[in-house]
Coordinates of C-alpha atoms in Angstrom, one line a residue:
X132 CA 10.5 -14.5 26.6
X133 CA 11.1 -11.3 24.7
X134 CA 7.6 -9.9 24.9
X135 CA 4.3 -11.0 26.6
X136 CA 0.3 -9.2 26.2
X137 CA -2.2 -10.9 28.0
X138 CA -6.2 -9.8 27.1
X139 CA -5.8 -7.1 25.2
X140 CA -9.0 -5.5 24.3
X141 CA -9.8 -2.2 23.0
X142 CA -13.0 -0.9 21.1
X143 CA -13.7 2.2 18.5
X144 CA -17.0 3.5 17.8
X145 CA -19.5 1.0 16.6
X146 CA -16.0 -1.5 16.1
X147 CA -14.9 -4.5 19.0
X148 CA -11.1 -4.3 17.3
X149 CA -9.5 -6.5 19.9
X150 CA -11.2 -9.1 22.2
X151 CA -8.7 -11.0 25.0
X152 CA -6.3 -11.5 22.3
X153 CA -3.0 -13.2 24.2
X154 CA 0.2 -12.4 22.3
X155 CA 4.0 -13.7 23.2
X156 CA 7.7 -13.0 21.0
X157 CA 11.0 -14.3 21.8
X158 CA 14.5 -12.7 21.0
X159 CA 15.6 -13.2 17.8
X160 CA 12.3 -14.3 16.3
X161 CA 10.0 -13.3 13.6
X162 CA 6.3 -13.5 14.2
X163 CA 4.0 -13.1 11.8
X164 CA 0.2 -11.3 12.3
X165 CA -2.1 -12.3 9.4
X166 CA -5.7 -11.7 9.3
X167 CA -8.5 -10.3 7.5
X168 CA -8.9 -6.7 7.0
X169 CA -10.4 -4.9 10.3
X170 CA -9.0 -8.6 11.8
X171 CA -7.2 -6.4 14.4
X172 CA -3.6 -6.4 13.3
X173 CA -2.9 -2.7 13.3
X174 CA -4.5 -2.1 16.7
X175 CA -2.8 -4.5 18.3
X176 CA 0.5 -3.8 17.0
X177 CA 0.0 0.2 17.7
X178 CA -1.2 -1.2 21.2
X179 CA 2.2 -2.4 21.5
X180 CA 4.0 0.5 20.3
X181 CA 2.3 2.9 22.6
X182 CA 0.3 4.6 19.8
X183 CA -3.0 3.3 21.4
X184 CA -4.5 2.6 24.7
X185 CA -6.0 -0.7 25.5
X186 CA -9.0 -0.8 27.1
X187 CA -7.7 -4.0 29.4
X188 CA -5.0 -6.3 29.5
X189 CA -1.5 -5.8 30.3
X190 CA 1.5 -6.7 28.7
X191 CA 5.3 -7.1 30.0
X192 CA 8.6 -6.5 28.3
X193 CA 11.6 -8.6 29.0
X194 CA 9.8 -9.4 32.5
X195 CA 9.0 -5.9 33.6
X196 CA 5.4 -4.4 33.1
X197 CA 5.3 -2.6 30.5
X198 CA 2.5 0.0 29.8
X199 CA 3.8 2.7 27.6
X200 CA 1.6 6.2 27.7
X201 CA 3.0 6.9 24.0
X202 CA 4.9 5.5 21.1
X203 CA 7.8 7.9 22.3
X204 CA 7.6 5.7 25.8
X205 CA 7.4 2.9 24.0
X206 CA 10.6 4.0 21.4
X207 CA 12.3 4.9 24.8
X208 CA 12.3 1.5 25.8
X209 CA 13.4 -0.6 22.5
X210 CA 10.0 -0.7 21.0
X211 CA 9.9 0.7 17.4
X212 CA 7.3 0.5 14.4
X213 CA 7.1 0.9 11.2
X214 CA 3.7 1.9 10.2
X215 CA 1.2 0.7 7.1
X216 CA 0.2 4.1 7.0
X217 CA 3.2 6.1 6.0
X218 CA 4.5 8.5 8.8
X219 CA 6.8 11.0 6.8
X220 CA 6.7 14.4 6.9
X221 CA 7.1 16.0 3.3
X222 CA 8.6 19.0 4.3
X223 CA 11.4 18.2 6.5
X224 CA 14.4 16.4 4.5
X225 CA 14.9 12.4 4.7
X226 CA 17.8 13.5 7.1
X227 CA 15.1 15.1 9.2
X228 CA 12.1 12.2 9.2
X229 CA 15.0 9.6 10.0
X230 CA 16.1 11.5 12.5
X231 CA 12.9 13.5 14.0
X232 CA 13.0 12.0 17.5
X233 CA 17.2 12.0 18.4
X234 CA 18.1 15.2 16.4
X235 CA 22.5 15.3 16.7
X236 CA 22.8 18.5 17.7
X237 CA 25.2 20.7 19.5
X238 CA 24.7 23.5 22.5
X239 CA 21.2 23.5 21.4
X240 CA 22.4 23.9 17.2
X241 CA 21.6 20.8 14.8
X242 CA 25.3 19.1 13.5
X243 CA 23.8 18.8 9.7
X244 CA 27.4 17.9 8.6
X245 CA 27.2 14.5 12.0
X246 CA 23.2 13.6 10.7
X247 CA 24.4 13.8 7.1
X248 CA 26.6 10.8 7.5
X249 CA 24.4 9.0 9.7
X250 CA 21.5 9.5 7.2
X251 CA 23.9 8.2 4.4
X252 CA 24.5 4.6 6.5
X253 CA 20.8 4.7 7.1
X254 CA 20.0 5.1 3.7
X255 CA 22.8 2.3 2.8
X256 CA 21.4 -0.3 4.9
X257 CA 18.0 0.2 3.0
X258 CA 19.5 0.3 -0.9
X259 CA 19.1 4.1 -0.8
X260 CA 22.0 5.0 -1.5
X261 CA 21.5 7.9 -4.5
X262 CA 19.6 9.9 -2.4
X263 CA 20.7 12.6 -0.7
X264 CA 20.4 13.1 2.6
X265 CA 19.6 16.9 2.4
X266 CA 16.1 15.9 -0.2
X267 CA 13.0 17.4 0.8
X268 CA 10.5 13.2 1.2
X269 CA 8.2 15.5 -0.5
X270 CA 10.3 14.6 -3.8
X271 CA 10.2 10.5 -2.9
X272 CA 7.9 8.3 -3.9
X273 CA 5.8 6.2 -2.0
X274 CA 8.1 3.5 -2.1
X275 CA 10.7 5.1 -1.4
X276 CA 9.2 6.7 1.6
X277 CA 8.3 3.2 3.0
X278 CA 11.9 2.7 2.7
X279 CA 13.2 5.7 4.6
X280 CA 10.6 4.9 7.0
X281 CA 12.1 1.0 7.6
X282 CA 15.3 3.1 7.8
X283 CA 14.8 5.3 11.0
X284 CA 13.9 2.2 12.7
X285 CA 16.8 0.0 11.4
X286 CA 19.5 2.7 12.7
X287 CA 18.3 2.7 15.8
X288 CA 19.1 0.3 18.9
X289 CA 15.3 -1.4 19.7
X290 CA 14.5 -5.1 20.9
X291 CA 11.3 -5.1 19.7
X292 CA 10.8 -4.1 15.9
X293 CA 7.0 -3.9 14.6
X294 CA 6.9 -4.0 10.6
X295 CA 2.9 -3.5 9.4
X296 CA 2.6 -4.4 5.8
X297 CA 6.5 -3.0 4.8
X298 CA 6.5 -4.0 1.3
X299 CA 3.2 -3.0 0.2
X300 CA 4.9 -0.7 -2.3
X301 CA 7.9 -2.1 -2.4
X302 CA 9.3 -4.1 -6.0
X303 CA 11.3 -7.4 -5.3
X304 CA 14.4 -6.0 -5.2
X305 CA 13.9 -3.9 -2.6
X306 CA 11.9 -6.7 -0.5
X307 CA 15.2 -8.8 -0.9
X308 CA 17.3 -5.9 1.0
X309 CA 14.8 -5.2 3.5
X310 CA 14.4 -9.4 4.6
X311 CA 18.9 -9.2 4.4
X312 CA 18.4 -6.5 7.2
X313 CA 15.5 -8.4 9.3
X314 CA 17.9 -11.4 9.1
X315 CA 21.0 -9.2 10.5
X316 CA 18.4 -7.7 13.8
X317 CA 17.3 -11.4 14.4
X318 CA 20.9 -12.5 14.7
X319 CA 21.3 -9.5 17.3
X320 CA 18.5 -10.6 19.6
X321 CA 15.8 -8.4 18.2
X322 CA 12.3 -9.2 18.1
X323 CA 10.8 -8.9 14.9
X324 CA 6.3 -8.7 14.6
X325 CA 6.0 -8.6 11.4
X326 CA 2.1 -8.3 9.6
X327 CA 1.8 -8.9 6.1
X328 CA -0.7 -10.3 3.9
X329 CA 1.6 -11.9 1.4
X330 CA 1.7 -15.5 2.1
X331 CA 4.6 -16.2 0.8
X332 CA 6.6 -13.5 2.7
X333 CA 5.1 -15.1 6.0
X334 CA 6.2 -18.8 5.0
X335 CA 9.9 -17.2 4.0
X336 CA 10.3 -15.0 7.5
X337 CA 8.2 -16.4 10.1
X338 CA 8.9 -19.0 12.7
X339 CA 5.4 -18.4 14.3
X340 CA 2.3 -17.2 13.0
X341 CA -0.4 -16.0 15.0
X342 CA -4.0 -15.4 13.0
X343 CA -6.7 -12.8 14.2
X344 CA -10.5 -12.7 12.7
X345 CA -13.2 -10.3 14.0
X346 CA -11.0 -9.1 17.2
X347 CA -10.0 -12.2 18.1
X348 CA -7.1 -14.5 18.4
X349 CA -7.7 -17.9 16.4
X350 CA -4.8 -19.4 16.4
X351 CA -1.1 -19.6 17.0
X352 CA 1.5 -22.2 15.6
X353 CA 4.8 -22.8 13.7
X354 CA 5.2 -21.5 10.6
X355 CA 6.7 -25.1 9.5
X356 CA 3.3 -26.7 10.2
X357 CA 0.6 -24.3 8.7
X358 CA 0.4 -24.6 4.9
X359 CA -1.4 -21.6 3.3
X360 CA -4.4 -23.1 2.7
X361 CA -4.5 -23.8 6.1
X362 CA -3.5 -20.2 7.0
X363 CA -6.1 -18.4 4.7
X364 CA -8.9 -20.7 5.9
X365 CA -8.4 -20.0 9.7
X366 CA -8.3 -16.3 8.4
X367 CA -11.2 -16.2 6.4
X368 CA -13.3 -18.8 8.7
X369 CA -14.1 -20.8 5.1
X370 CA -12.1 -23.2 2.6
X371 CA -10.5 -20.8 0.0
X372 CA -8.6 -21.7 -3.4
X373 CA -6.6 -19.3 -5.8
X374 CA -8.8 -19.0 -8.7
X375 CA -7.8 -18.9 -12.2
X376 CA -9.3 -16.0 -14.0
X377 CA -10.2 -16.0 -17.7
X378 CA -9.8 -12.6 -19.5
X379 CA -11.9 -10.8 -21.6
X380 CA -11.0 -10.3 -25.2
X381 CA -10.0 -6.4 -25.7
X382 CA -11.9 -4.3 -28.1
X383 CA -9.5 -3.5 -31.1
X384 CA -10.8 0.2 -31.1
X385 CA -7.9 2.7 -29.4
X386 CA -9.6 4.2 -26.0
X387 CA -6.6 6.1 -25.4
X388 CA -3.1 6.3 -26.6
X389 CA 0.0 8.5 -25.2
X390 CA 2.7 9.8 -27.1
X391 CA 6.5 11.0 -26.3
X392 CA 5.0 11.7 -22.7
X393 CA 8.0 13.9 -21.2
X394 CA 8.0 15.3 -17.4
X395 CA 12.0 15.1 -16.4
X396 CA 13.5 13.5 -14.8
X397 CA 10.9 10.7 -14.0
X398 CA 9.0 10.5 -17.6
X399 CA 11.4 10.5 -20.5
X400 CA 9.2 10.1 -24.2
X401 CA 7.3 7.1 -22.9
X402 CA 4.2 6.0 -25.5
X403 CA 1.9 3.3 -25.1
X404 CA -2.3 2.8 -25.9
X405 CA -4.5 1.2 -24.2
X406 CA -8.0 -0.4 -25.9
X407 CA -11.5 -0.6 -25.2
X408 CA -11.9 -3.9 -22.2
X409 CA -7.9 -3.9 -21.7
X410 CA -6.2 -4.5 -18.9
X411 CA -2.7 -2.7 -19.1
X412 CA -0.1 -2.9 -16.2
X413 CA 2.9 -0.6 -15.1
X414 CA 5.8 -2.8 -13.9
X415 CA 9.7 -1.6 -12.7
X416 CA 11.4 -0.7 -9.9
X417 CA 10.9 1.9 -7.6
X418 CA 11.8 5.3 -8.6
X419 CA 11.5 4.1 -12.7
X420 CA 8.5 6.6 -13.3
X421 CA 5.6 4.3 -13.2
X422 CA 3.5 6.5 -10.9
X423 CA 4.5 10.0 -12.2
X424 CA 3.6 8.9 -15.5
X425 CA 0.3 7.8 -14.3
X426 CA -0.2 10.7 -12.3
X427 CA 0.3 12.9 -15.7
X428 CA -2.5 11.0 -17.4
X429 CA -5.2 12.3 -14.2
X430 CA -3.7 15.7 -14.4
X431 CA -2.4 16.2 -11.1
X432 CA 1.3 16.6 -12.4
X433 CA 1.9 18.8 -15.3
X434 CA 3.6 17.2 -18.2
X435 CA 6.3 18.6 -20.2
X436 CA 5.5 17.3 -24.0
X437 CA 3.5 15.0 -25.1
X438 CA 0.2 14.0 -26.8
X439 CA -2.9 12.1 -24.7
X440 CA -5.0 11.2 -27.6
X441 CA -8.6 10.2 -25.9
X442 CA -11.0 8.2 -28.6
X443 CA -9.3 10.2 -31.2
X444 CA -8.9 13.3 -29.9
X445 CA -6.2 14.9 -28.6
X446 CA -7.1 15.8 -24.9
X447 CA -3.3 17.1 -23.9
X448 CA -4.1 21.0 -23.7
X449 CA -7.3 19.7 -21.0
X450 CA -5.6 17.8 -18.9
X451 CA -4.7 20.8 -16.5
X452 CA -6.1 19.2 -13.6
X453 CA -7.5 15.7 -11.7
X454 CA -11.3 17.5 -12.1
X455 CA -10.3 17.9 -15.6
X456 CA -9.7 14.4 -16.4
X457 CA -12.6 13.2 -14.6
X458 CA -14.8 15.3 -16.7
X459 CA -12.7 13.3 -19.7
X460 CA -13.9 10.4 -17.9
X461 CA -10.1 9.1 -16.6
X462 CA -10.3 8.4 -12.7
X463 CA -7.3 7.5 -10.5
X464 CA -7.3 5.1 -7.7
X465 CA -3.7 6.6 -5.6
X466 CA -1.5 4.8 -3.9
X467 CA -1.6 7.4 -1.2
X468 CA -4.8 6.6 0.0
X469 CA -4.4 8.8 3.3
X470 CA -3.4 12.1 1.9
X471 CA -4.3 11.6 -1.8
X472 CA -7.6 9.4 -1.7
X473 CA -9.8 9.9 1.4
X474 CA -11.2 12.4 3.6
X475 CA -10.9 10.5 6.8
X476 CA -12.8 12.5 8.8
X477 CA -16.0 11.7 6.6
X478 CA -17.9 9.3 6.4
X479 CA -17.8 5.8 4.7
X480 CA -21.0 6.9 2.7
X481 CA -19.8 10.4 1.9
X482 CA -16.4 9.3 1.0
X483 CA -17.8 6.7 -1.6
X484 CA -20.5 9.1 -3.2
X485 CA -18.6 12.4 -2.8
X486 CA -17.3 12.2 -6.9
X487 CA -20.3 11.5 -8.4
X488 CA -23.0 13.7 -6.3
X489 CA -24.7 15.3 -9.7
X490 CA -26.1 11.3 -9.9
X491 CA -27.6 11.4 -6.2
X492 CA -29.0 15.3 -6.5
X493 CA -32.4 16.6 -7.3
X494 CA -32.3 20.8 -8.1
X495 CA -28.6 20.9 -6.8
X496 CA -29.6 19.0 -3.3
X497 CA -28.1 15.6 -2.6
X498 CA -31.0 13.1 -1.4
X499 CA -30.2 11.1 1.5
X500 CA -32.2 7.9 0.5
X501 CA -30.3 7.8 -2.8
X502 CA -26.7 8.4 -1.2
X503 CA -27.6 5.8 1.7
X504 CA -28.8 3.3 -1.2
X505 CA -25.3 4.1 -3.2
X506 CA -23.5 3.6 -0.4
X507 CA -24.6 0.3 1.2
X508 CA -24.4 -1.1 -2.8
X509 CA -20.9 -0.9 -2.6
X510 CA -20.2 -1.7 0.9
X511 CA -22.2 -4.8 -0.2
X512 CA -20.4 -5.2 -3.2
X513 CA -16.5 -4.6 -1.9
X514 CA -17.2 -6.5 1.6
X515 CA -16.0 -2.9 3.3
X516 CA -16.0 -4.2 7.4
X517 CA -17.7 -1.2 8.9
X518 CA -20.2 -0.3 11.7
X519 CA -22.5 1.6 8.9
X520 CA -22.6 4.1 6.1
X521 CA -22.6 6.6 8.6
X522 CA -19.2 5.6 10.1
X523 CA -15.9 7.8 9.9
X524 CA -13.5 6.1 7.5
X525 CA -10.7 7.4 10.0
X526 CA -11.5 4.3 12.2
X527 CA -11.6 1.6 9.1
X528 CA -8.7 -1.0 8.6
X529 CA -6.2 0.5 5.9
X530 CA -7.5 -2.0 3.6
X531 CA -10.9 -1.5 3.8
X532 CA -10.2 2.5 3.7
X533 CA -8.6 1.1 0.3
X534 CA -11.7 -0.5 -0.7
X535 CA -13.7 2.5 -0.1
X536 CA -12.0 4.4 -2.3
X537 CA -12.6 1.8 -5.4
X538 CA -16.2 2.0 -4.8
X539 CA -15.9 5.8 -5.2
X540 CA -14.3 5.5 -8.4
X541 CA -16.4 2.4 -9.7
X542 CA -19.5 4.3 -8.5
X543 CA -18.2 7.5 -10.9
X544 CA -18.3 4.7 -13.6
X545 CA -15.2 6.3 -15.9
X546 CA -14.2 5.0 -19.4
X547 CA -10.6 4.8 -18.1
X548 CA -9.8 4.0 -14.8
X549 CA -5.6 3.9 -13.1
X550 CA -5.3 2.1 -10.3
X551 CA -2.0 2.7 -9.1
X552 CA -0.9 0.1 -6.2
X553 CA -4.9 -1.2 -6.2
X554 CA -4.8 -3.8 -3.1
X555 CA -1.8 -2.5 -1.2
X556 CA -2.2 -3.9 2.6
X557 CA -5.4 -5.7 1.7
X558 CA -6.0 -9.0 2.4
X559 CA -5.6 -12.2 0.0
X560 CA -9.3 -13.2 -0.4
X561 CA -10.0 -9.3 -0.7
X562 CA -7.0 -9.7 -3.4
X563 CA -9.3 -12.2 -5.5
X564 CA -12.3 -10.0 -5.1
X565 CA -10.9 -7.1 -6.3
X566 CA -9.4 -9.0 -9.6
X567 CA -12.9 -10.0 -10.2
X568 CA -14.3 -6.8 -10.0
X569 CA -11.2 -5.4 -12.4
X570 CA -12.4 -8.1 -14.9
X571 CA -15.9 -7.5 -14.6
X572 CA -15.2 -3.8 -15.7
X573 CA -13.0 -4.8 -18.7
X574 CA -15.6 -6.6 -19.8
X575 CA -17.7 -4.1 -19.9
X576 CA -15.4 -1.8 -22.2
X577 CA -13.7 -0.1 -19.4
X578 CA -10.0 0.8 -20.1
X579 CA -7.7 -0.1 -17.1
X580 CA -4.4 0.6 -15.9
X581 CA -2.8 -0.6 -13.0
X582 CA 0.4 -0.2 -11.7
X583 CA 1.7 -2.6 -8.8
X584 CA 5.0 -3.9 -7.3
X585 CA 3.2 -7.3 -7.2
X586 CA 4.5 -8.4 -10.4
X587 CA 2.7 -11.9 -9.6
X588 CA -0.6 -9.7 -9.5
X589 CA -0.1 -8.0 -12.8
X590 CA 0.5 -11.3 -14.4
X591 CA -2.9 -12.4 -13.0
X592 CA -5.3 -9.7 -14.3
X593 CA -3.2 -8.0 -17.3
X594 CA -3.9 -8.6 -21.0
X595 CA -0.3 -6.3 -21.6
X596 CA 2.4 -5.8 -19.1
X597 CA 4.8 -2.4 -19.9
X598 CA 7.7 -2.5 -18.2
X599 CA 9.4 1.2 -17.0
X600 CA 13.3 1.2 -16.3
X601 CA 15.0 4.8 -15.2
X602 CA 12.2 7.3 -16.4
X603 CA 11.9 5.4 -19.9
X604 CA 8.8 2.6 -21.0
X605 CA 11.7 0.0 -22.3
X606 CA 8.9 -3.0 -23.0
X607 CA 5.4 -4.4 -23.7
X608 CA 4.8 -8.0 -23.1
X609 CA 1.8 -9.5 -24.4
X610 CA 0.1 -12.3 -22.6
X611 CA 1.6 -15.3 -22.2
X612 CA 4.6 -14.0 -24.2
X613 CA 6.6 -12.8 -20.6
X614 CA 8.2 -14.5 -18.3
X615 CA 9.3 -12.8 -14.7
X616 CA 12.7 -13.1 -15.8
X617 CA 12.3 -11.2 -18.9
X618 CA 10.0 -8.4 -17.0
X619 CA 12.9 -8.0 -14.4
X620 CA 15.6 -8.0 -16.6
X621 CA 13.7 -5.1 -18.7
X622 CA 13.1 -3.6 -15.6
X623 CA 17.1 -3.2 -14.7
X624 CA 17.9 -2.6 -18.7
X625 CA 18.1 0.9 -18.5
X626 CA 20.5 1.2 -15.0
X627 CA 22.9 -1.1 -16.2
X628 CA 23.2 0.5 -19.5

């Protein structure tokens, strides 16, 4: 036996994370950690990687104790992670984050020209090829940064190698590299935990899946011998079915439509419209431009050229900022929730009412009954696991730190609303939830747009799927006129050619 954790418990403010959970990995084996959000997951994997103290328990390491007083202890002895939560630092270069904790340096000088070419096999062994090694990760995108991030630990020697939610932003493509290179560490012996709350990623990987709910360790069998029904029920504690959800019509009045949209390199002339109860989604590759486009519409990145004609005016000059568009009434759900989404050190309450206070003010002073009342609606409504209103979203599971920020925006009650990346690292019955809720707002004569690297999620809850290849929108599929193929295929049309 690789790894062994015996009653591991541990405890945040108002939150029982872990309770006795019992934990075991062998060399050369993937185990997978499903669970709810707030099912303890994270804590226990960052218990293992020395990011977190457990309160009791103990744990042993290729037979030794093992009781690491930080993830650098932990690192020091083969134990790496990739985090949900992304780690990079955007103004060092990729060189630099890859690289942060085994600098190659000489009489005390960095050897740029020796981390260079280690960077550049790093960055090979992840499909990163085209970037230099010398780029500021300010520059990447998110998905991208997940990948340099699954980079520094691939290049370095560990025997056990944590992955928490690692393709949350990541397109198929890149999914297909990333299991290539888990496949290559378990044939070297390594240990692989790996969390995930794609089912179908856990079937494909996994010889043994362990489920947590509420702190606690439910279960833990062979992969072979757990269906997902199975898996999702022991998860949820109740029988669960994928549901089949019918779509409102779309209005045929224009709420918005975009024309010759230009910010180069990412967003080359790209023109679409989007109607009154219509669900558009953002499909391609990582890298193609989906998010900076999106990002242009709510005004946090200055667009070249262009027109953004809002019902049937042209708002272009306006959108100068992310307060300007909300006062067009376009909101943004980021896929950065950490650094573009939430303040963590608030509140669950003030985080969900702090963009719409002017509804829960009386002569320019917020009442507390009407902000506590706003709050618990959409705690209620989003099933956000949390002590109370009152506590600090830095201690919530990353998906239900996702869901808080939805009930901001829903709370804000925009015409348009993007939701870029909407249930990364949230669970699958959350998944189903959150669909419902998108569909619920179409029919009410919202305007959505979502962009995901979930293509099986876009084909769920779009009306219109627009696929972006290499800066440029290269298709619009209707519904029930696309096929995977056909999406994927668009999607790679503009780097072959």
């Amino acid at each position: 036996m690789l790894f062994e954790a015996q009653a591991i418990s541990k405890s945040y403010p108002g939150v029982k994370a872990l309770s006795d959970v019992d934990f075991t990995l062998n060399e050369g084996e993937v185990h997978a950690l499903i669970g709810e959000n707030g099912a303890g997951k994270s804590t226990l994997a960052r218990v293992i990687a020395g990011i977190v103290k457990p309160q009791s328990g103990t744990m042993k390491l290729a037979g030794d104790e093992y009781n690491p007083h930080s993830a650098f202890d932990a690192r020091r002895l083969g134990v790496r992670m990739v985090m949900q939560e992304l780690n990079i630092l955007d103004t060092l270069t990729v060189a630099e984050n890859i690289f942060l904790d085994s600098m190659i340096s000489f009489r005390g000088f960095i050897n740029y020209s020796a981390l260079y070419e280690r960077t550049r096999e790093a960055l090979k062994m992840v499909g990163l090829e085209k970037i230099e090694p010398s780029t500021l990760a300010g520059k990447l995108s998110i998905g991208q940064k997940q990948m340099v991030e699954i980079a520094a630990g691939l290049c370095k020697k560990c025997r056990v190698f944590i992955l928490d939610e690692p393709t949350s932003s990541l397109t198929d493509k890149e999914i297909d590299v990333l299991f290539e290179q888990i496949k290559y560490l378990k044939n070297l012996g390594v240990g692989i935990i790996y969390i995930s709350h794609r089912m179908n990623e856990i079937k494909r990987l996994a010889g043994r899946i362990t489920i947590l709910r509420d702190g606690k360790k439910i279960n833990t069998d062979s992969a072979e011998r757990m269906s997902v029904p199975d898996m999702v029920e022991q998860m949820v504690g109740r029988k669960f079915s994928e549901q089949y959800f019918e779509l409102p019509r779309p209005s045929d009045d224009k709420l918005l439509e975009v024309k010759d949209l230009c910010k180069l390199p990412k967003v080359k002339n790209v023109s679409f419209d989007l109607h009154k109860g219509e669900i558009l989604g953002i499909a391609g590759l990582i890298g193609s431009g989906r998010t900076e486009t999106v990002r242009c519409l709510f005004g946090a990145d200055k667009f070249e050229s262009g027109r953004i004609i809002l019902n049937n005016q042209n708002i272009s000059a306006k959108l100068n900022s992310p307060a300007a568009a909300i006062s067009q009434s376009i909101a943004m759900i980021s896929e950065d929730r950490k650094s573009q989404g939430l303040l963590l050190s608030l509140s669950v309450k003030q985080n969900i009412s702090i963009a719409n206070y002017d509804s829960l003010s009386k002569y320019g002073f917020i009442k507390s009954q009407n902000e506590n009342k706003c709050a618990k609606k959409y705690i209620d409504l989003l099933k956000v696991k949390c002590s109370s209103p009152e506590q600090e979203t830095v201690y919530l599971s990353g998906g239900n730190q996702q869901k808080v920020i939805l009930g901001r925006w829903i709370h804000r009650d925009c015409d348009i609303l993007i939701f870029d990346e909407p249930t990364r690292g949230i669970d699958i019955a959350a998944r189903y939830d959150i669909y419902k809720l998108m569909i619920e707002l179409a029919a009410k004569g919202k305007g959505l747009i979502v962009v995901s690297s979930d293509l099986q999620e876009l084909m769920i809850v779009c009306h219109r799927i627009a696929v972006m290849s290499n800066g440029k929108l290269v298709q619009t599929f209707a519904r029930d006129k696309w096929t995977e193929k056909e999406i994927m295929q668009a999607a790679f049309s503009e780097y072959v050619n």
